[in-house]
Structures are given as C-alpha cells and as structure tokens.
Amino acid sequence: MSMRPSALLTDFYQLSMAQSYWQAGIHDRNAVFHVFFRRNPIRDRYVVAAGLQRVIDFLNDFHFTSEDIDYLASLSQTKFSKDFLVYLKKLRFTGDIDAAPEGSVVFANEPLLRIRAPLALCQLLETPLVNALNFSSAVATMASRFRMLAPDDLLFEFGLRRAQGPDGGLTASRSAYLGGFDATSNTLAGKLFHIPVIGTMAHSFIMAFDDEKTAFETYAALNPDNVILLVDTYDTLKGVDRAIAIPNLKAIRLDSGDLNALSKAAREKLDRAGLSHVKIFASGDIHETMLAELKKQRAPIDGWGVGTHLSTSYEQPALDMVYKLGAIEKNGQFSYRLKRSDNNRKTSDPGILQVKRLTENKRWLRDVIYDIQSPVISNATAEDLLKPIFQSGRLVYSSVKLSQSREYCLQQVQQYHASPDFVVERDAVLIDLKNSLLKKYDE
Amino acid sequence: MSMRPSALLTDFYQLSMAQSYWQAGIHDRNAVFHVFFRRNPIRDRYVVAAGLQRVIDFLNDFHFTSEDIDYLASLSQTKFSKDFLVYLKKLRFTGDIDAAPEGSVVFANEPLLRIRAPLALCQLLETPLVNALNFSSAVATMASRFRMLAPDDLLFEFGLRRAQGPDGGLTASRSAYLGGFDATSNTLAGKLFHIPVIGTMAHSFIMAFDDEKTAFETYAALNPDNVILLVDTYDTLKGVDRAIAIPNLKAIRLDSGDLNALSKAAREKLDRAGLSHVKIFASGDIHETMLAELKKQRAPIDGWGVGTHLSTSYEQPALDMVYKLGAIEKNGQFSYRLKRSDNNRKTSDPGILQVKRLTENKRWLRDVIYDIQSPVISNATAEDLLKPIFQSGRLVYSSVKLSQSREYCLQQVQQYHASPDFVVERDAVLIDLKNSLLKKYDE
C-alpha cells in the first residue's frame, strides 16, 4: 500500500513556515535534515528501521492537487498569497535522500534518514517522513523482540481489530512480518504485501452451534486440512477432550486462562492420546513479559497469536523520532546548525551526517556518527549505514521484496546480539564541531 | 475520510468461518452481535463513543471486488470453493445496526453498537467494525479527559508525526476534535473534516536564520497577524526577551524545560513589559498527569499543544473492545448465547441488548443494560442509548456534523460529571437469563 499521496498530510506550520521562507527569499537554499530518535526503546537497545518503502511511494508522488490549493486559499488563520500557492502547485520532490534500508538495526541519535533539499521542501516533508518511519519502526522493533524471545516458534500477528485504524493495521501487519513474524490474520495486508495469512476459528463459531461437539465436528468435516480447534469457549480442558476426539486434529488454540497450566495439561492429554504431533497455539492479550515468563516456565506452546500489544506497539506506542536541521547552504557553503537544549541528550548534532558501522569477523565493533565533510578513516571492515535512495529527486534505490527485508532484519538482529561489546560513538571531529557551535551560542 | 472500502480488511478466519457456515447451510441465519469494551479505561470511568461515521461509510460501500475474489481464490491455506466466492461477490450489507451516536458517553459492558444480520455477514464485519470504533473511541476519550482538566484553555492536537500512519493520524485528529479539542495541526484533517487548523513555527525555522532575533523579526514582518514565537531554541528566557521586542506579539510558545518555572518567569517578563494580553502556549510531550500537575501549580499557560500522548492514545493504546454473539435465529426464534470465562468479568451477556439511560433533572441516575424482548419499565425519564442506524441494509440515520457531535460530547461529559451517584446495572431479567444459560453449560 502506498501512503495517501496528499501533500496536505503535514503540520500546518510547515506550510506557513514555507511561505515565510518563500517571502524571505530563502526557500530554495539547500538544507540538510536528519531523522533519528533520541532514546533507545524500552527493554533493549536497538530499533529496526522500517517504513522506507512508504517514504519512497510518498515522495514519488509528492504534489499538491488543485483541490489542496483551493483548501489552502480558503483559510483565514494564515493568508497564503497567490504567488506562493502557484509555487506550491509546481513543487515536486527534487532532493537527495540517504537512508538505512528497511530491516536495518539502528540506534539512538544515529540518523536513519538524511534529506538534502530546498529548505521549504524539507520543511513540508518533516511530518509525513516522521509519520511514515516512526510507527513502522516501533512495530518492527517490537516484532523483532518477540522473535528473539521465541526463535523457533510460529508467530502470528492478530492485531487488526485493535489497531489504529485501517492503515494503522496494515502498517502494523507489514512491520510485524518485517520484524520476523511468520504470518498475519489481516487479509488485506496479505494481498497488498504478499504476507502469508492465517486463521482458525472464533468463539462465535463455537457459539453459533448448539454445542461445542457439533461445532468441532462441523468445522473439521468442512476443513479437513486445517483442523485447528479453539478449545476455551466454555470449559478449556473439556474442550481439549472434545478436540482429541476429532479426526485429523492439527492443533488446538488456547485463548484465555492460565496458559502455563492449561498448555501443560493439554499437552499431557494430547500425548496420552497419541497425539504428540498436534500443536498448541496460544493467544489472548499476549505481551512480551508474558511470553518471556511462559518460556521460562517451559509452557509447551508452539505458536503465538499476538494482537493488541503488537499492532499498537502497546508498551511504547511511539518512538521519539525527530527531524532536525544539521546544515543550511549560505553563499554556496554549508553552515552547520544544532538545536540546543538544557537537557544535553536533546541537543542535536550539526553537520551532514552519516554512520560508519565497523565490523570484524561478522561481529559489530561500533557505529561512528560522523560528518561526511570530515570522513572517518578506519582499518576495520566498515560500511555506511545510509544508502542513496533519491538523487536530485530521482529514485536510485531498487526496492527489495518485503520477504528479503525480513531476512535481512533477522540477520541484522542476530549480528547485533552476537556483538556484546558494541557501542555507538560520535566521531571526534563531530564532537569538536558541536562544542564549538555550543560555545558560539554562549557568546 | 472514509474507511478504505476493501472488504478484505478483515481477519482471515472470518472468511474461513464464513465459508464453513455457508457449507453447513447456516450462513443466512440471523445473528445478533454486540460491540462493547470490558473494562473502563484508566483514570476515569467513561468512554466517548467515536468512529460511527467510519462504520457507516464502510457499510455503505461494503463489497468484495473481483480483485479481492481473485486473491482469495489464489490462496492455498484455506481452499475457497467457487460457489462460496460467487456468494461473497454478491454479498452486500443487508442488516440492522443500532448504535450510540458519536460523542455519547458509554461505559464498560454496555453495547455501543448492536448488529443484527445474517451470521456469515456478521462474522466478516467483526474486524472492520471493532477497528473503526476502538481507536476512535480511545482518542476521543483521552481528548475529553484533557478537556476536563483544562476547561477554559485552548487545546491543540499536534500528533500527526508520531501517529500510527497517515490515517492513524487522521482518525486521531478527528477524534481529538470530537472529544473537545479546539484545533489540529493536521492540514489534511482540516480539509477532510472541517476542523480548524493551527500552527506557529518550529525550531528549524529559527535555526534556518543566523540568529534568533533575525528569525523572529522576519517571521513577524511576514505574519503580522499571527506573531506566535517559539522561544526555546537556544535559551528560553533570552528568547522571551527577544520576543518581547517584536511588534504585534500575540503569544509565545514553550516547547521544553520546566514548564511551570518557565511559564511563570515568562509571564512576569511579559506583564512587566505591559504585554499582559500576550498568551503563553506550551507543548512538548504533554501528557495528562503533566497537565494536571501544571494546573495544580497554577502555571500561567493559556493553550496546550498535545501530540504523541494524544494521537497514539499513549497511556492506553487500545480499549479492550470486543464483538460477541448474543443470539442466533433457529427455527424462526432467537436462541440466546454467551461466551463463558473463568474470569467472570469476561463472561458476555446473552440476548438482544439495549441500554436504558434513566435521568432526573438532567442528572443521570443509572444505565440499565437489558434484553429488548423483556423491556425495562421505569417512571424516570429514560432514553435508549442505541439509535437506529441501518435497517435492512438501508441507512436511516442522518449523519450530523462533526462540530455538532463535539458539542453533544461536551454536554454528555458534563452531565456524567454532574451525576456523582451514577451506576451501570444489568436488568434483573437479564441476570436471570444469564444465570440460567450458565447453569445449562454446567450440566
């Protein structure tokens, strides 16, 4: 799915600032902005970058429609001049984008996307770019953490009903798969993103029949290749007994109650009945802590349906992703800028930033954030995190299949976990640059 | 904005269950399902119902396209029969919907939407209906709580960049306005939903100029009617002094730091300069607890920009909204059903449910959940919560303007807060009905 193409999907102040730049005659100065998040998310240190495809789709079709322009002309809180609206009407994406490919593991303060474009254009793109990357990355990160907790289990994303609107749900399904899930229940996501779709039955299916036995028998007769029975509608262990009596049983699903005790009791019943090949799936408000705890208790659960907690990124519903000016062109030269804060963590890095990832024997040594005008030299194997995506408005990046990004992500996460001493640093020249700018502001 | 019309926006098991109903010949039996949430949200007891307009748009256009059908035919995990796909292709919404109008205050376990329709159709609609209502209601509820904390202040929704995708953001902006906010920064939401849009300037605007003074002067010269200056880019109180020197100053905005201390210091500076008419706005990760605390400290803040915490419903990213079967037709009569649970709270109510709201002198006495086949009789003024929306597939509800729903919501919330003894009860007949069904399951 592509992001809705409307260029109006932006904060209103971007438009009023763009007009002020235009009126002041500085709208066409080249500016460099970076997208990054300031804090690593809870529980672990890494973020899975996601949402770049959405950025690409959006920028490829970036334009204001006549209807958009009419709407802006109708507003009274900021008066848009006719000439500025003509400028907007003609505006297309003409800049450079360098970004971490989807599935990359990235860290706090590292740019995951850098844009170099005319100032007014950069400003208008702040909101849609952060919107595209922030939530996608949050869900992909959470999905990746689930995958790490249950490396060999089946992981199903079940969150559409509680997701944040239709495309909140679509983004969540896509990002969950990218982060390492096996399948989704979201049929439209299956169609749009070529993700395997899965499904069994709901309590209402059981309740639609007069009793559980009839419901199970009917379902199994009609779906002989997919006999996965939900056993907890009335009495879970009685449900397990009834499921055992059904031919071709493939799996049972537990959706409530004490999943540790119930899965153990169900496993015993199944094994005793000679059904050790029958799997046990669990669902029902599963979250990270719960899954970790059930793993610790060795609950014999083979597959997990994760809904609300994944699709809304419940435990941390947003990364604190920001978009900060690093440099602006003036008289043909880039002048470096930073946003200062009493809170040192919130003071941004100046420059035109890139990240060098140094590795040795497939282990990551460190990431170095640096300014590309003073490149980092190193003897270790090194790769730049940000890859060219757009150059002068032209797409130069060959989009990869989502399943390939998923493989890349799994590999990145494994490399990260295999690198216990890994750190993120700022290059010494960058630190000097920052300190000298801070000093200047103090004067 | 209307929900994407694709009928594939549903959990896959809804489709495989629908086929099983169809194969078993029970797909056309009338069924009654209720949408409700099981727990009141954090901090307060009420929910603002929202999202009905999205449900209406979706049902008005509910159909499977040829492309959708082709996708389903291509799947191997569940084989869909040709005849079933023909049935799906012809399927339209033909049922009844009764629902609480947007802006209604509702409570845990009360249905906020009831559907009566053929069983297979009901099943297919579970996911999109819950998706439409759950997040909208969560954000409207949170917006309403902010409004209660700051009844006389300006409240701006600023959350698009951190929202959960483009229409996560659109839904959030619409729901925030419905719940009592004054305006949004989301320009597309302004256009689509006729919400006032607002905006000032970003740090990047200040940073685009060589110094803060030049940035302020330029902005004020170009926007003489809207001189709202962001003062915290480099040094907040110096920024306030520079803002004071600018003609036509209307307001300053603080976006970081100790908002209590800074707003008091800024107020003093402004007043001393004879600018007591100049307002102070605050933003920057504002959340409920923070706003309540700043109110308690009497921080002189006149307007609030609320972003991430509102647009992602951060403190409770999802209501636990569910969709449960209450009754199914059999031999021309409704047979009542419930989902049982060891957890009593999760045991659903059987029947065809409605809620009577009893009031006296504009104060709410109580809500009574009842089965419409055994109506509640009462002497108090009473109104049914659920209103007819669709009858036999025909829309019978006149959609109201969003601004009217907002007024209705403000009034509902006030009535609720003016009703300290208010309770939600189940009708005695309903309790008997439930107990007798539970007893039957025990046999």
CSV table of C-alpha atoms in Angstrom, one decimal, chain B residues 151-350:
chain,number,residue,atom,x,y,z
B,151,PRO,CA,-11.9,23.5,30.6
B,152,ASP,CA,-11.1,27.1,29.7
B,153,ASP,CA,-7.8,26.7,27.8
B,154,LEU,CA,-7.1,26.3,24.1
B,155,LEU,CA,-6.3,22.7,23.2
B,156,PHE,CA,-4.4,21.9,20.0
B,157,GLU,CA,-3.8,18.5,18.6
B,158,PHE,CA,-0.2,18.3,17.3
B,159,GLY,CA,0.3,14.5,16.9
B,160,LEU,CA,0.5,13.7,13.2
B,161,ARG,CA,4.2,13.0,13.1
B,162,ARG,CA,4.1,10.4,15.8
B,163,ALA,CA,0.7,8.9,14.9
B,164,GLN,CA,0.2,5.4,13.7
B,165,GLY,CA,0.4,6.0,9.9
B,166,PRO,CA,-1.4,8.6,7.8
B,167,ASP,CA,-5.0,7.6,8.7
B,168,GLY,CA,-4.0,6.7,12.3
B,169,GLY,CA,-3.2,10.5,12.3
B,170,LEU,CA,-6.4,11.5,10.6
B,171,THR,CA,-8.5,9.4,12.9
B,172,ALA,CA,-6.6,10.8,15.9
B,173,SER,CA,-7.2,14.4,14.7
B,174,ARG,CA,-10.9,13.8,14.1
B,175,SER,CA,-11.4,12.1,17.4
B,176,ALA,CA,-9.4,14.7,19.3
B,177,TYR,CA,-11.7,17.4,18.0
B,178,LEU,CA,-14.8,15.3,18.7
B,179,GLY,CA,-13.6,14.9,22.3
B,180,GLY,CA,-13.3,18.6,22.8
B,181,PHE,CA,-10.0,19.9,21.3
B,182,ASP,CA,-10.2,23.3,19.6
B,183,ALA,CA,-8.0,22.7,16.5
B,184,THR,CA,-5.4,20.5,14.9
B,185,SER,CA,-2.1,20.9,13.2
B,186,ASN,CA,-3.0,18.2,10.7
B,187,THR,CA,-3.8,20.1,7.5
B,188,LEU,CA,-5.4,17.1,5.7
B,189,ALA,CA,-7.7,16.5,8.7
B,190,GLY,CA,-8.6,20.2,8.5
B,191,LYS,CA,-9.6,19.8,4.9
B,192,LEU,CA,-11.4,16.5,5.2
B,193,PHE,CA,-13.3,17.0,8.5
B,194,HIS,CA,-13.6,20.8,8.6
B,195,ILE,CA,-11.6,21.1,11.8
B,196,PRO,CA,-9.8,24.5,12.4
B,197,VAL,CA,-6.1,24.1,11.7
B,198,ILE,CA,-3.4,26.0,13.6
B,199,GLY,CA,0.3,26.4,13.6
B,200,THR,CA,3.2,28.6,14.6
B,201,MET,CA,6.9,27.9,13.9
B,202,ALA,CA,9.4,25.1,14.5
B,203,HIS,CA,12.9,25.1,15.9
B,204,SER,CA,14.2,24.6,12.4
B,205,PHE,CA,12.7,27.9,11.4
B,206,ILE,CA,14.8,29.7,14.0
B,207,MET,CA,17.8,27.6,13.1
B,208,ALA,CA,17.4,28.5,9.4
B,209,PHE,CA,18.4,32.1,10.2
B,210,ASP,CA,21.8,33.1,11.6
B,211,ASP,CA,20.3,34.2,14.9
B,212,GLU,CA,17.1,34.1,16.8
B,213,LYS,CA,16.5,37.9,16.5
B,214,THR,CA,16.6,37.8,12.7
B,215,ALA,CA,14.3,34.7,12.7
B,216,PHE,CA,11.7,36.5,15.0
B,217,GLU,CA,11.9,39.7,13.1
B,218,THR,CA,11.5,38.0,9.7
B,219,TYR,CA,8.5,35.9,10.9
B,220,ALA,CA,6.7,38.8,12.5
B,221,ALA,CA,7.2,41.0,9.4
B,222,LEU,CA,5.8,38.3,7.2
B,223,ASN,CA,3.0,37.1,9.5
B,224,PRO,CA,1.9,40.3,11.3
B,225,ASP,CA,-1.5,38.9,12.3
B,226,ASN,CA,-0.1,35.7,13.7
B,227,VAL,CA,3.0,36.6,15.7
B,228,ILE,CA,3.3,33.5,17.9
B,229,LEU,CA,7.0,32.9,18.6
B,230,LEU,CA,8.7,29.8,19.7
B,231,VAL,CA,11.2,30.9,22.4
B,232,ASP,CA,13.2,27.8,23.4
B,233,THR,CA,15.6,27.1,20.6
B,234,TYR,CA,18.7,28.3,22.3
B,235,ASP,CA,18.0,29.9,25.7
B,236,THR,CA,14.4,30.1,26.7
B,237,LEU,CA,14.3,33.3,28.8
B,238,LYS,CA,16.6,35.1,26.4
B,239,GLY,CA,14.2,34.0,23.8
B,240,VAL,CA,11.3,35.6,25.8
B,241,ASP,CA,13.2,38.9,26.0
B,242,ARG,CA,13.8,38.8,22.2
B,243,ALA,CA,10.1,38.1,21.6
B,244,ILE,CA,9.0,41.0,23.8
B,245,ALA,CA,11.0,43.3,21.5
B,246,ILE,CA,8.9,42.2,18.5
B,247,PRO,CA,5.9,44.3,17.5
B,248,ASN,CA,2.4,42.7,17.4
B,249,LEU,CA,3.4,39.8,19.6
B,250,LYS,CA,0.3,37.6,20.2
B,251,ALA,CA,1.8,34.7,22.0
B,252,ILE,CA,4.9,32.8,22.9
B,253,ARG,CA,5.4,29.0,22.8
B,254,LEU,CA,7.4,27.0,25.3
B,255,ASP,CA,8.4,23.5,24.0
B,256,SER,CA,10.8,22.2,26.5
B,257,GLY,CA,12.2,22.6,30.0
B,258,ASP,CA,10.5,23.2,33.3
B,259,LEU,CA,7.2,24.5,32.0
B,260,ASN,CA,6.0,25.6,35.5
B,261,ALA,CA,9.0,27.7,36.2
B,262,LEU,CA,9.5,29.0,32.7
B,263,SER,CA,5.8,30.0,32.2
B,264,LYS,CA,5.9,31.9,35.5
B,265,ALA,CA,9.1,33.7,34.6
B,266,ALA,CA,7.9,34.4,31.1
B,267,ARG,CA,4.5,35.7,32.4
B,268,GLU,CA,6.3,38.1,34.8
B,269,LYS,CA,8.6,39.4,31.9
B,270,LEU,CA,5.6,39.8,29.6
B,271,ASP,CA,3.5,41.6,32.3
B,272,ARG,CA,6.4,43.9,33.3
B,273,ALA,CA,6.7,44.9,29.6
B,274,GLY,CA,2.9,45.7,29.5
B,275,LEU,CA,2.1,42.7,27.5
B,276,SER,CA,-0.4,41.0,29.7
B,277,HIS,CA,-2.6,40.3,26.7
B,278,VAL,CA,0.2,38.2,25.2
B,279,LYS,CA,-0.6,34.5,25.7
B,280,ILE,CA,1.6,31.6,26.7
B,281,PHE,CA,1.3,28.3,24.9
B,282,ALA,CA,3.1,25.1,25.9
B,283,SER,CA,3.9,21.9,24.1
B,284,GLY,CA,6.5,19.1,24.2
B,285,ASP,CA,5.4,15.6,25.2
B,286,ILE,CA,2.5,17.0,27.2
B,287,HIS,CA,0.5,14.2,28.9
B,288,GLU,CA,-2.4,14.1,31.3
B,289,THR,CA,-0.5,13.8,34.5
B,290,MET,CA,1.8,16.6,33.5
B,291,LEU,CA,-1.1,18.9,32.5
B,292,ALA,CA,-2.9,18.1,35.8
B,293,GLU,CA,0.3,18.9,37.7
B,294,LEU,CA,0.9,22.2,35.9
B,295,LYS,CA,-2.7,23.2,36.6
B,296,LYS,CA,-2.2,22.4,40.3
B,297,GLN,CA,0.9,24.5,40.3
B,298,ARG,CA,-1.1,27.3,38.6
B,299,ALA,CA,1.3,27.6,35.7
B,300,PRO,CA,0.1,30.6,33.7
B,301,ILE,CA,-0.3,28.6,30.4
B,302,ASP,CA,-3.2,29.6,28.2
B,303,GLY,CA,-3.0,26.9,25.5
B,304,TRP,CA,-1.6,23.4,25.1
B,305,GLY,CA,-0.3,21.6,22.1
B,306,VAL,CA,-0.7,17.9,22.7
B,307,GLY,CA,1.0,15.4,20.3
B,308,THR,CA,2.2,11.9,20.8
B,309,HIS,CA,0.3,11.2,24.0
B,310,LEU,CA,-3.0,12.0,22.4
B,311,SER,CA,-2.6,10.8,18.8
B,312,THR,CA,-1.4,7.3,19.9
B,313,SER,CA,-3.6,7.2,22.9
B,314,TYR,CA,-0.3,6.6,24.6
B,315,GLU,CA,-1.4,5.8,28.1
B,316,GLN,CA,-3.8,3.1,26.9
B,317,PRO,CA,-3.2,2.5,23.3
B,318,ALA,CA,-6.3,0.3,22.9
B,319,LEU,CA,-9.6,-0.2,24.6
B,320,ASP,CA,-10.4,-3.9,25.0
B,321,MET,CA,-13.3,-3.7,22.7
B,322,VAL,CA,-14.9,-7.0,21.7
B,323,TYR,CA,-17.7,-8.3,19.4
B,324,LYS,CA,-19.8,-11.0,21.0
B,325,LEU,CA,-22.7,-13.1,19.8
B,326,GLY,CA,-25.8,-12.6,21.9
B,327,ALA,CA,-28.4,-14.5,19.9
B,328,ILE,CA,-28.9,-16.6,16.8
B,329,GLU,CA,-32.1,-17.5,15.0
B,330,LYS,CA,-33.1,-21.1,14.9
B,331,ASN,CA,-36.5,-22.2,13.6
B,332,GLY,CA,-37.7,-18.7,13.5
B,333,GLN,CA,-36.8,-17.9,17.1
B,334,PHE,CA,-33.8,-16.3,18.7
B,335,SER,CA,-31.7,-18.7,20.8
B,336,TYR,CA,-29.6,-16.8,23.3
B,337,ARG,CA,-25.8,-17.3,23.6
B,338,LEU,CA,-23.0,-16.3,25.9
B,339,LYS,CA,-19.2,-16.7,25.9
B,340,ARG,CA,-18.2,-18.1,29.2
B,341,SER,CA,-15.0,-17.5,31.1
B,342,ASP,CA,-13.4,-18.5,34.3
B,343,ASN,CA,-12.9,-14.8,34.7
B,344,ASN,CA,-16.4,-13.7,35.5
B,345,ARG,CA,-15.8,-10.2,34.0
B,346,LYS,CA,-15.2,-11.8,30.6
B,347,THR,CA,-18.4,-13.8,30.5
B,348,SER,CA,-20.6,-12.0,28.0
B,349,ASP,CA,-24.3,-11.1,28.2
B,350,PRO,CA,-26.8,-13.1,26.2
